[in-house]
């Protein structure tokens, strides 16, 4: 729950925790009829006027320029409408040290966008008769423990319904394992003997372990490396010359460096050995190559319709949406309007990068956002871009209050910072906003530096602004505990557990506190 890390690795944009305001339904499609409208702005910053004569590309440029100006996007973007690219551009730097700018041909690590390529390879092998969707793990990997491998199918792995624990959630993964190279065959031993979280097929739980296993199975049945099969079966046929398996030791032209946001700017992201993301998150690409990929998905170039459509079939519900094979499927809002569209998409995150590819197949619309400073709110940008495409009102970004408050702490102390926070929140809410994740990270940084009072105040800001979030109370409870205020710690941990009974760590701490108290 509580997490002071600035990046989460190989994240899916699968809607298991849908963004605020998201009203996605499992089935159905709302086809958007486009019409020219004129929108009257309610406030200067809260919405954007559709100005006669201004192109959609110009509006997208103004939007993304503002996100970049506010330090909320550093990367490359591509937007296609009806299958035609109408906008592509890079923002900020691919390399801060050398001042090398991001461009449409900059190569970014993709994180979990990798999974859609893995699922394509699996279906190609199914088509070739080398795999079956109801085939078990042990049918292809005889040495895998039969107690679990004998009942988990390829379908279960593709849909995150296997019950295999997610290896990136292991406590030691970030601190220790992520830096150590490993062969795929050796690495699966990390989770092969683990108890299942649930009976295969009975539930959904996002698992990089499942897609890692799919990569191992691909290598086993083809006799080739995952990287080689990927190149031969997808990248070469589609002329995706700027995509591949990212290896740190390779000299790779136009590769973006990964960064994370810190209190005073950006820092280099922590190292991860790319043998570990493997078929779950190890690829790199460009916005231009991902456009080629998108366009191919409308054709039979890689798979015929009847097999290809399995990628986009809602196989299993995911709390408001559905998961296909390597894709999330659901209905998403358009801009600030009440309209929505059926969207097929996936996000990714890996040290220093977060990414999103979002498709509206009914209109052949595409948004690709690749960011190399970690933690950017790409879905918010995507929603606004959809508003522009469909000529609906949309929200512009606002400045982060976290940056302003933390800077004030450093310059003038916590009391002055809290006075500034209150003034900006009360009188300039159209220009500033509190971002829960950013404020939480800032609070943990203060806590790690022994500045407990400062951490408490930052966490209290989150509680004030996000009273229905379990995580904000968990974090505040930890800060009060560090300050020796046990009663307040108990109160906040209890609130956290009440909001989210799945907060096992919070429940255990609460039990210990009450026993000791």
Coordinates of C-alpha atoms in Angstrom, one line a residue:
X1 CA 0.0 0.0 0.0
X2 CA 2.4 2.6 1.2
X3 CA 5.2 3.0 -1.3
X4 CA 7.9 5.7 -1.4
X5 CA 9.3 4.4 -4.7
X6 CA 8.8 6.8 -7.6
X7 CA 8.3 4.1 -10.2
X8 CA 6.3 0.9 -10.3
X9 CA 7.7 -1.7 -12.7
X10 CA 5.8 -3.2 -15.6
X11 CA 2.5 -1.6 -14.7
X12 CA -0.6 -2.4 -16.7
X13 CA -3.2 0.2 -17.4
X14 CA -5.7 -2.4 -16.7
X15 CA -8.2 -0.4 -14.7
X16 CA -7.9 -2.6 -11.6
X17 CA -7.8 0.8 -9.9
X18 CA -9.6 3.1 -12.3
X19 CA -8.7 6.7 -12.3
X20 CA -11.1 9.2 -10.7
X21 CA -14.2 9.9 -12.8
X22 CA -13.7 6.7 -14.9
X23 CA -17.0 5.0 -15.6
X24 CA -16.0 1.9 -17.7
X25 CA -18.4 -0.8 -18.5
X26 CA -17.5 -4.4 -19.5
X27 CA -19.6 -4.5 -22.6
X28 CA -21.1 -2.1 -25.1
X29 CA -19.8 0.5 -27.4
X30 CA -20.7 4.1 -27.7
X31 CA -19.8 5.3 -31.1
X32 CA -19.1 9.0 -31.1
X33 CA -20.6 11.1 -33.8
X34 CA -18.3 14.0 -34.4
X35 CA -19.7 17.4 -34.8
X36 CA -18.2 20.9 -34.8
X37 CA -19.1 22.7 -31.7
X38 CA -17.9 25.9 -29.9
X39 CA -17.2 25.5 -26.2
X40 CA -17.4 28.4 -23.8
X41 CA -14.7 28.3 -21.2
X42 CA -15.9 28.3 -17.6
X43 CA -12.6 29.3 -16.2
X44 CA -9.3 30.2 -17.8
X45 CA -7.5 27.0 -16.8
X46 CA -10.2 24.5 -16.1
X47 CA -11.2 24.0 -19.8
X48 CA -10.1 24.9 -23.3
X49 CA -12.1 26.8 -25.8
X50 CA -12.5 25.3 -29.2
X51 CA -11.5 28.2 -31.4
X52 CA -12.7 28.3 -34.9
X53 CA -9.8 27.9 -37.3
X54 CA -7.4 26.3 -34.8
X55 CA -6.5 22.7 -35.9
X56 CA -6.7 19.7 -33.6
X57 CA -2.9 19.4 -34.0
X58 CA -2.5 22.9 -32.7
X59 CA -4.7 22.2 -29.7
X60 CA -2.8 19.0 -28.9
X61 CA 0.4 20.9 -29.1
X62 CA -0.8 23.6 -26.7
X63 CA -2.0 21.0 -24.3
X64 CA 1.1 18.9 -24.3
X65 CA 3.3 22.0 -24.1
X66 CA 1.5 23.0 -20.9
X67 CA 2.0 19.5 -19.4
X68 CA 5.7 19.8 -20.2
X69 CA 5.9 23.4 -18.9
X70 CA 4.5 22.2 -15.6
X71 CA 7.0 19.4 -15.4
X72 CA 4.4 16.7 -15.9
X73 CA 5.5 15.3 -19.3
X74 CA 9.0 14.7 -20.7
X75 CA 8.9 12.4 -23.7
X76 CA 7.3 11.8 -27.1
X77 CA 3.7 11.8 -28.3
X78 CA 1.9 10.6 -31.4
X79 CA -1.8 11.0 -32.3
X80 CA -3.5 9.5 -35.3
X81 CA -7.1 10.2 -36.4
X82 CA -8.9 7.8 -38.7
X83 CA -5.6 6.0 -39.2
X84 CA -3.6 9.1 -40.2
X85 CA -1.0 10.7 -38.0
X86 CA -2.1 14.3 -37.3
X87 CA 0.5 15.0 -34.6
X88 CA 3.9 13.8 -33.4
X89 CA 6.5 15.6 -31.3
X90 CA 9.1 15.2 -28.6
X91 CA 9.2 17.2 -25.4
X92 CA 12.1 17.8 -23.0
X93 CA 15.3 15.7 -23.0
X94 CA 16.1 12.1 -23.9
X95 CA 19.4 12.8 -22.0
X96 CA 19.5 15.6 -19.5
X97 CA 23.3 15.5 -19.1
X98 CA 23.9 16.2 -22.7
X99 CA 20.8 18.2 -23.4
X100 CA 19.7 15.8 -26.2
X101 CA 16.0 16.5 -27.0
X102 CA 13.3 13.9 -27.3
X103 CA 12.1 13.3 -30.8
X104 CA 9.5 11.1 -32.5
X105 CA 12.3 8.6 -33.2
X106 CA 13.6 8.5 -29.6
X107 CA 13.6 5.0 -28.2
X108 CA 11.9 4.5 -24.9
X109 CA 11.6 1.4 -22.7
X110 CA 8.0 0.3 -22.9
X111 CA 7.4 -1.7 -19.6
X112 CA 4.2 -3.6 -19.8
X113 CA 3.3 -2.6 -23.4
X114 CA 5.7 -5.5 -24.0
X115 CA 2.9 -7.9 -23.1
X116 CA 0.8 -7.2 -26.2
X117 CA 3.8 -8.3 -28.3
X118 CA 4.2 -11.5 -26.2
X119 CA 0.5 -12.3 -26.6
X120 CA 0.8 -11.8 -30.4
X121 CA 3.7 -14.3 -30.5
X122 CA 1.6 -16.8 -28.4
X123 CA -1.3 -16.6 -30.8
X124 CA 1.0 -17.0 -33.8
X125 CA 2.3 -20.2 -32.3
X126 CA -1.3 -21.3 -31.6
X127 CA -2.0 -20.7 -35.2
X128 CA 1.0 -22.7 -36.2
X129 CA -0.1 -25.6 -34.0
X130 CA 2.9 -25.3 -31.6
X131 CA 0.7 -24.2 -28.7
X132 CA -2.9 -24.5 -27.6
X133 CA -4.7 -22.0 -25.4
X134 CA -5.8 -24.8 -23.1
X135 CA -2.4 -26.3 -22.9
X136 CA -0.9 -26.5 -19.4
X137 CA 2.5 -25.1 -18.3
X138 CA 3.8 -28.6 -17.8
X139 CA 2.9 -29.6 -21.4
X140 CA 5.7 -27.3 -22.5
X141 CA 7.9 -27.1 -19.4
X142 CA 8.0 -30.6 -18.0
X143 CA 10.3 -29.6 -15.1
X144 CA 7.8 -27.0 -13.8
X145 CA 6.1 -28.1 -10.5
X146 CA 3.1 -30.2 -11.6
X147 CA 1.0 -29.3 -8.6
X148 CA 0.4 -25.8 -10.2
X149 CA 1.8 -26.2 -13.7
X150 CA -0.5 -29.1 -14.3
X151 CA -3.6 -27.0 -14.0
X152 CA -2.5 -23.5 -15.2
X153 CA -3.2 -23.0 -18.9
X154 CA -1.8 -20.6 -21.6
X155 CA -5.1 -18.8 -21.4
X156 CA -4.7 -18.3 -17.7
X157 CA -1.2 -16.8 -18.2
X158 CA -2.4 -14.5 -20.9
X159 CA -5.3 -13.2 -18.8
X160 CA -3.6 -12.8 -15.4
X161 CA -5.9 -15.4 -14.0
X162 CA -3.3 -18.0 -13.2
X163 CA -3.0 -17.2 -9.5
X164 CA 0.8 -17.1 -9.7
X165 CA 2.2 -14.3 -7.4
X166 CA 3.6 -11.3 -9.2
X167 CA 7.4 -11.5 -8.8
X168 CA 7.8 -7.7 -9.0
X169 CA 5.8 -7.5 -5.7
X170 CA 8.3 -9.6 -3.8
X171 CA 9.8 -7.5 -1.0
X172 CA 13.4 -8.0 -2.1
X173 CA 12.8 -7.5 -5.8
X174 CA 13.5 -3.8 -6.0
X175 CA 16.3 -3.7 -3.5
X176 CA 18.2 -6.8 -4.5
X177 CA 16.9 -9.0 -7.2
X178 CA 16.3 -6.4 -9.9
X179 CA 20.0 -5.7 -10.3
X180 CA 21.1 -9.3 -10.7
X181 CA 21.2 -10.9 -14.2
X182 CA 19.5 -14.2 -14.6
X183 CA 18.6 -16.6 -17.4
X184 CA 14.8 -17.1 -17.9
X185 CA 15.0 -20.8 -17.0
X186 CA 16.8 -19.9 -13.7
X187 CA 14.6 -16.9 -12.9
X188 CA 11.3 -18.8 -13.0
X189 CA 12.5 -20.8 -10.0
X190 CA 11.9 -17.7 -7.9
X191 CA 8.1 -18.2 -8.1
X192 CA 7.6 -21.7 -9.5
X193 CA 7.1 -23.3 -6.1
X194 CA 5.0 -20.4 -4.7
X195 CA 1.5 -21.1 -3.5
X196 CA -1.2 -19.8 -5.8
X197 CA -3.2 -16.8 -4.8
X198 CA -6.4 -18.4 -6.0
X199 CA -7.6 -21.3 -8.1
X200 CA -6.6 -20.8 -11.8
X201 CA -9.3 -19.1 -13.8
X202 CA -11.3 -18.1 -10.8
X203 CA -10.0 -14.5 -10.4
X204 CA -7.8 -11.8 -11.9
X205 CA -4.6 -10.5 -10.4
X206 CA -2.0 -8.8 -12.5
X207 CA 1.1 -10.9 -12.7
X208 CA 4.3 -10.3 -14.5
X209 CA 5.2 -13.8 -13.6
X210 CA 2.6 -15.2 -16.0
X211 CA 4.0 -13.3 -19.0
X212 CA 7.6 -14.1 -18.0
X213 CA 6.5 -17.8 -18.2
X214 CA 5.0 -17.2 -21.6
X215 CA 8.4 -16.0 -22.8
X216 CA 10.1 -19.1 -21.5
X217 CA 7.4 -21.3 -23.2
X218 CA 7.9 -19.4 -26.5
X219 CA 11.6 -20.1 -26.3
X220 CA 11.0 -23.8 -25.5
X221 CA 8.6 -24.6 -28.4
X222 CA 10.5 -22.6 -31.0
X223 CA 14.1 -23.5 -30.0
X224 CA 15.0 -19.8 -30.4
X225 CA 15.4 -16.8 -28.0
X226 CA 12.3 -14.7 -27.2
X227 CA 14.2 -11.8 -28.8
X228 CA 14.9 -13.7 -32.0
X229 CA 11.3 -14.9 -32.4
X230 CA 10.0 -11.3 -31.8
X231 CA 12.3 -9.9 -34.4
X232 CA 11.4 -12.6 -37.0
X233 CA 7.7 -12.7 -36.4
X234 CA 6.8 -9.1 -35.7
X235 CA 9.4 -6.4 -36.0
X236 CA 10.9 -7.4 -39.3
X237 CA 7.6 -8.1 -41.1
X238 CA 6.2 -4.7 -39.9
X239 CA 9.4 -2.8 -40.6
X240 CA 9.6 -1.7 -37.0
X241 CA 13.3 -1.0 -37.3
X242 CA 13.5 1.1 -34.1
X243 CA 12.1 -1.5 -31.8
X244 CA 13.7 -4.4 -29.9
X245 CA 14.7 -6.1 -26.7
X246 CA 16.4 -3.4 -24.6
X247 CA 19.8 -4.5 -23.1
X248 CA 21.8 -2.1 -21.1
X249 CA 25.1 -3.2 -22.6
X250 CA 24.0 -2.5 -26.2
X251 CA 25.0 0.7 -27.9
X252 CA 21.6 1.9 -29.0
X253 CA 21.2 5.0 -31.2
X254 CA 18.6 7.5 -29.9
X255 CA 18.0 5.7 -26.7
X256 CA 16.3 7.8 -24.0
X257 CA 17.8 7.7 -20.5
X258 CA 15.4 7.1 -17.7
X259 CA 14.9 9.6 -14.9
X260 CA 12.9 10.0 -11.7
X261 CA 11.5 13.2 -10.2
X262 CA 13.3 14.3 -7.0
X263 CA 12.9 17.2 -4.7
X264 CA 15.1 19.5 -6.7
X265 CA 14.7 18.3 -10.3
X266 CA 15.4 14.9 -11.7
X267 CA 17.8 12.1 -10.9
X268 CA 18.9 9.1 -12.8
X269 CA 16.6 6.1 -12.4
X270 CA 17.8 3.1 -10.5
X271 CA 19.4 0.3 -12.5
X272 CA 17.4 -2.8 -13.5
X273 CA 18.9 -5.7 -15.3
X274 CA 16.8 -6.1 -18.4
X275 CA 16.9 -9.9 -18.3
X276 CA 14.4 -9.7 -15.5
X277 CA 11.5 -7.9 -17.2
X278 CA 11.9 -10.3 -20.2
X279 CA 8.6 -11.1 -22.0
X280 CA 6.7 -9.0 -19.4
X281 CA 8.4 -5.7 -19.9
X282 CA 11.8 -5.6 -21.6
X283 CA 11.1 -4.0 -25.0
X284 CA 11.9 -0.6 -26.4
X285 CA 10.2 1.3 -29.2
X286 CA 9.3 4.7 -30.6
X287 CA 6.0 6.4 -31.1
X288 CA 6.4 6.0 -34.8
X289 CA 7.0 2.3 -34.6
X290 CA 4.0 1.9 -32.3
X291 CA 1.9 3.6 -35.0
X292 CA 3.1 0.9 -37.5
X293 CA 2.1 -1.7 -34.9
X294 CA -1.3 -0.1 -34.4
X295 CA -2.0 -0.1 -38.1
X296 CA -1.0 -3.7 -38.6
X297 CA -3.5 -4.7 -36.0
X298 CA -6.3 -3.8 -38.4
X299 CA -5.0 -6.2 -41.0
X300 CA -4.1 -9.9 -41.5
X301 CA -0.4 -9.2 -41.8
X302 CA 0.4 -11.0 -38.6
X303 CA -2.7 -13.1 -37.9
X304 CA -6.1 -13.6 -39.6
X305 CA -9.2 -12.0 -38.1
X306 CA -10.6 -15.0 -36.2
X307 CA -7.3 -15.5 -34.3
X308 CA -6.3 -11.8 -34.0
X309 CA -9.6 -10.9 -32.5
X310 CA -8.8 -13.0 -29.5
X311 CA -6.4 -10.3 -28.4
X312 CA -9.2 -7.9 -28.0
X313 CA -11.9 -10.1 -26.6
X314 CA -12.9 -9.3 -23.0
X315 CA -11.9 -12.6 -21.4
X316 CA -12.0 -11.6 -17.7
X317 CA -13.4 -8.7 -15.7
X318 CA -10.9 -6.4 -14.0
X319 CA -13.0 -4.2 -11.7
X320 CA -14.8 -2.0 -14.2
X321 CA -13.0 -3.1 -17.4
X322 CA -11.9 -6.4 -18.9
X323 CA -8.6 -7.9 -19.9
X324 CA -8.0 -9.6 -23.2
X325 CA -4.7 -11.0 -24.2
X326 CA -2.1 -8.3 -23.4
X327 CA -4.7 -5.5 -23.7
X328 CA -7.2 -3.8 -21.4
X329 CA -10.7 -3.3 -22.9
X330 CA -13.3 -0.9 -21.6
X331 CA -15.3 2.3 -22.1
X332 CA -13.5 5.5 -21.3
X333 CA -14.7 9.1 -21.0
X334 CA -13.9 11.7 -23.7
X335 CA -12.5 14.9 -22.3
X336 CA -14.6 16.6 -19.7
X337 CA -17.9 15.5 -21.4
X338 CA -20.3 12.8 -20.5
X339 CA -19.5 11.0 -23.8
X340 CA -17.4 7.9 -23.9
X341 CA -15.9 5.5 -26.3
X342 CA -14.8 1.8 -26.4
X343 CA -11.0 1.9 -25.8
X344 CA -8.4 -0.9 -26.1
X345 CA -5.2 0.1 -24.4
X346 CA -2.3 -0.8 -22.1
X347 CA 0.2 1.2 -20.0
X348 CA 3.6 0.4 -18.8
X349 CA 6.1 1.5 -16.2
X350 CA 9.7 0.6 -15.6
X351 CA 12.5 2.4 -13.8
X352 CA 12.5 5.9 -15.1
X353 CA 9.8 5.4 -17.8
X354 CA 6.0 5.2 -18.1
X355 CA 4.1 4.6 -21.3
X356 CA 0.6 4.3 -22.8
X357 CA -0.8 3.1 -26.1
X358 CA -4.5 3.8 -26.4
X359 CA -6.7 2.8 -29.4
X360 CA -10.3 3.5 -30.4
X361 CA -10.7 0.9 -33.1
X362 CA -14.2 2.1 -34.3
X363 CA -12.6 5.3 -35.5
X364 CA -9.0 4.0 -36.0
X365 CA -7.8 6.7 -33.5
X366 CA -4.6 6.2 -31.7
X367 CA -2.7 8.0 -28.8
X368 CA 0.8 7.0 -27.9
X369 CA 2.6 8.6 -25.0
X370 CA 6.1 7.6 -24.0
X371 CA 7.7 9.4 -21.0
X372 CA 11.2 9.1 -19.6
X373 CA 10.8 10.8 -16.2
X374 CA 8.6 8.2 -14.6
X375 CA 5.2 8.7 -12.9
X376 CA 3.6 11.0 -15.5
X377 CA -0.2 11.1 -15.5
X378 CA -0.6 9.8 -19.0
X379 CA -4.2 8.8 -18.7
X380 CA -5.1 12.4 -17.9
X381 CA -3.3 13.5 -21.0
X382 CA -4.9 10.8 -23.1
X383 CA -8.4 11.8 -21.9
X384 CA -7.8 15.4 -22.8
X385 CA -6.4 14.5 -26.2
X386 CA -9.6 12.4 -26.8
X387 CA -11.6 15.5 -26.0
X388 CA -9.7 17.4 -28.7
X389 CA -10.2 14.6 -31.3
X390 CA -13.9 14.6 -30.7
X391 CA -14.3 18.3 -30.2
X392 CA -15.5 18.1 -26.6
X393 CA -14.4 20.2 -23.6
X394 CA -11.3 19.0 -21.8
X395 CA -9.2 19.9 -18.8
X396 CA -5.9 21.5 -19.0
X397 CA -3.2 20.5 -16.5
X398 CA -2.7 22.4 -13.3
X399 CA 0.6 23.0 -11.5
X400 CA 1.5 20.5 -8.7
X401 CA 1.2 21.9 -5.2
X402 CA 3.7 19.3 -4.1
X403 CA 6.6 21.0 -5.8
X404 CA 5.6 24.4 -4.5
X405 CA 5.1 23.2 -0.9
X406 CA 8.3 21.1 -0.8
X407 CA 10.3 24.1 -2.1
X408 CA 8.7 26.3 0.5
X409 CA 9.7 23.8 3.2
X410 CA 13.3 23.9 2.1
X411 CA 13.4 27.7 1.9
X412 CA 11.2 28.8 4.8
X413 CA 10.2 25.9 7.0
X414 CA 7.1 23.8 7.4
X415 CA 4.9 26.5 9.0
X416 CA 5.5 28.9 6.2
X417 CA 5.0 26.1 3.6
X418 CA 1.6 25.2 5.1
X419 CA 0.5 28.8 5.1
X420 CA 1.4 29.0 1.4
X421 CA -0.4 25.8 0.7
X422 CA -3.6 27.0 2.3
X423 CA -3.4 30.3 0.4
X424 CA -2.9 28.7 -3.0
X425 CA -5.6 26.0 -2.4
X426 CA -8.1 28.6 -1.3
X427 CA -7.4 31.3 -3.9
X428 CA -5.7 29.7 -6.9
X429 CA -7.4 26.3 -7.2
X430 CA -7.7 26.8 -10.9
X431 CA -3.9 26.9 -11.3
X432 CA -2.8 24.4 -8.6
X433 CA -3.8 20.9 -7.6
X434 CA -2.7 18.2 -5.1
X435 CA -1.5 15.0 -6.8
X436 CA -1.9 12.1 -4.3
X437 CA 1.1 10.1 -5.4
X438 CA 3.5 13.0 -5.6
X439 CA 2.5 14.2 -2.2
X440 CA 2.9 10.7 -0.8
X441 CA 6.4 10.3 -2.3
X442 CA 7.4 13.8 -0.9
X443 CA 6.1 12.8 2.6
X444 CA 8.2 9.6 2.6
X445 CA 11.3 11.5 1.5
X446 CA 10.9 13.8 4.5
X447 CA 10.3 10.7 6.7
X448 CA 13.5 9.1 5.4
X449 CA 15.4 12.2 6.2
X450 CA 14.2 12.2 9.8
X451 CA 11.9 15.2 9.3
X452 CA 8.9 13.6 10.8
X453 CA 6.9 16.8 11.5
X454 CA 7.2 17.8 7.8
X455 CA 6.2 14.3 6.7
X456 CA 3.1 14.4 8.9
X457 CA 2.0 17.7 7.4
X458 CA 2.4 16.5 3.9
X459 CA 0.5 13.3 4.6
X460 CA -2.2 15.4 6.3
X461 CA -2.6 17.4 3.0
X462 CA -3.2 14.1 1.2
X463 CA -5.8 13.0 3.8
X464 CA -7.6 16.4 3.4
X465 CA -7.7 16.1 -0.4
X466 CA -8.2 12.3 -0.7
X467 CA -10.4 11.3 2.2
X468 CA -11.5 8.1 0.5
X469 CA -8.0 6.8 -0.2
X470 CA -6.8 4.0 2.1
X471 CA -3.2 4.7 1.3
X472 CA -3.1 8.3 2.6
X473 CA -4.2 7.2 6.1
X474 CA -1.7 4.3 6.0
X475 CA 1.1 6.8 5.3
X476 CA -0.1 9.2 8.0
X477 CA -0.3 6.4 10.5
X478 CA 3.3 5.5 9.8
X479 CA 4.4 9.1 10.3
X480 CA 2.5 9.4 13.6
X481 CA 4.0 6.1 14.7
X482 CA 7.5 7.5 13.9
X483 CA 6.7 10.6 16.0
X484 CA 5.6 8.5 19.0
X485 CA 1.9 9.4 18.7
X486 CA 0.5 5.9 19.0
X487 CA -3.1 6.9 19.4
X488 CA -3.1 8.9 16.2
X489 CA -1.2 6.1 14.5
X490 CA -3.9 3.6 15.5
X491 CA -6.7 5.9 14.4
X492 CA -5.2 6.4 11.0
X493 CA -4.3 2.7 10.4
X494 CA -7.8 1.8 11.4
X495 CA -9.2 4.2 8.9
X496 CA -6.9 2.8 6.2
X497 CA -8.0 -0.8 6.9
X498 CA -11.7 0.2 7.0
X499 CA -11.4 1.8 3.6
X500 CA -9.4 -1.2 2.2
X501 CA -9.7 -4.5 4.1
X502 CA -7.0 -5.9 1.7
X503 CA -4.4 -3.7 3.4
X504 CA -2.9 -6.7 5.2
X505 CA 0.3 -4.9 6.3
X506 CA -1.8 -2.1 7.9
X507 CA -4.0 -4.6 9.7
X508 CA -0.9 -6.4 11.1
X509 CA 0.6 -3.1 12.3
X510 CA -2.7 -2.1 13.9
X511 CA -2.9 -5.4 15.7
X512 CA 0.6 -5.1 17.1
X513 CA -0.1 -1.5 18.2
X514 CA -3.2 -2.4 20.0
X515 CA -1.6 -5.4 21.7
X516 CA 1.3 -3.2 22.9
X517 CA -0.9 -0.3 23.8

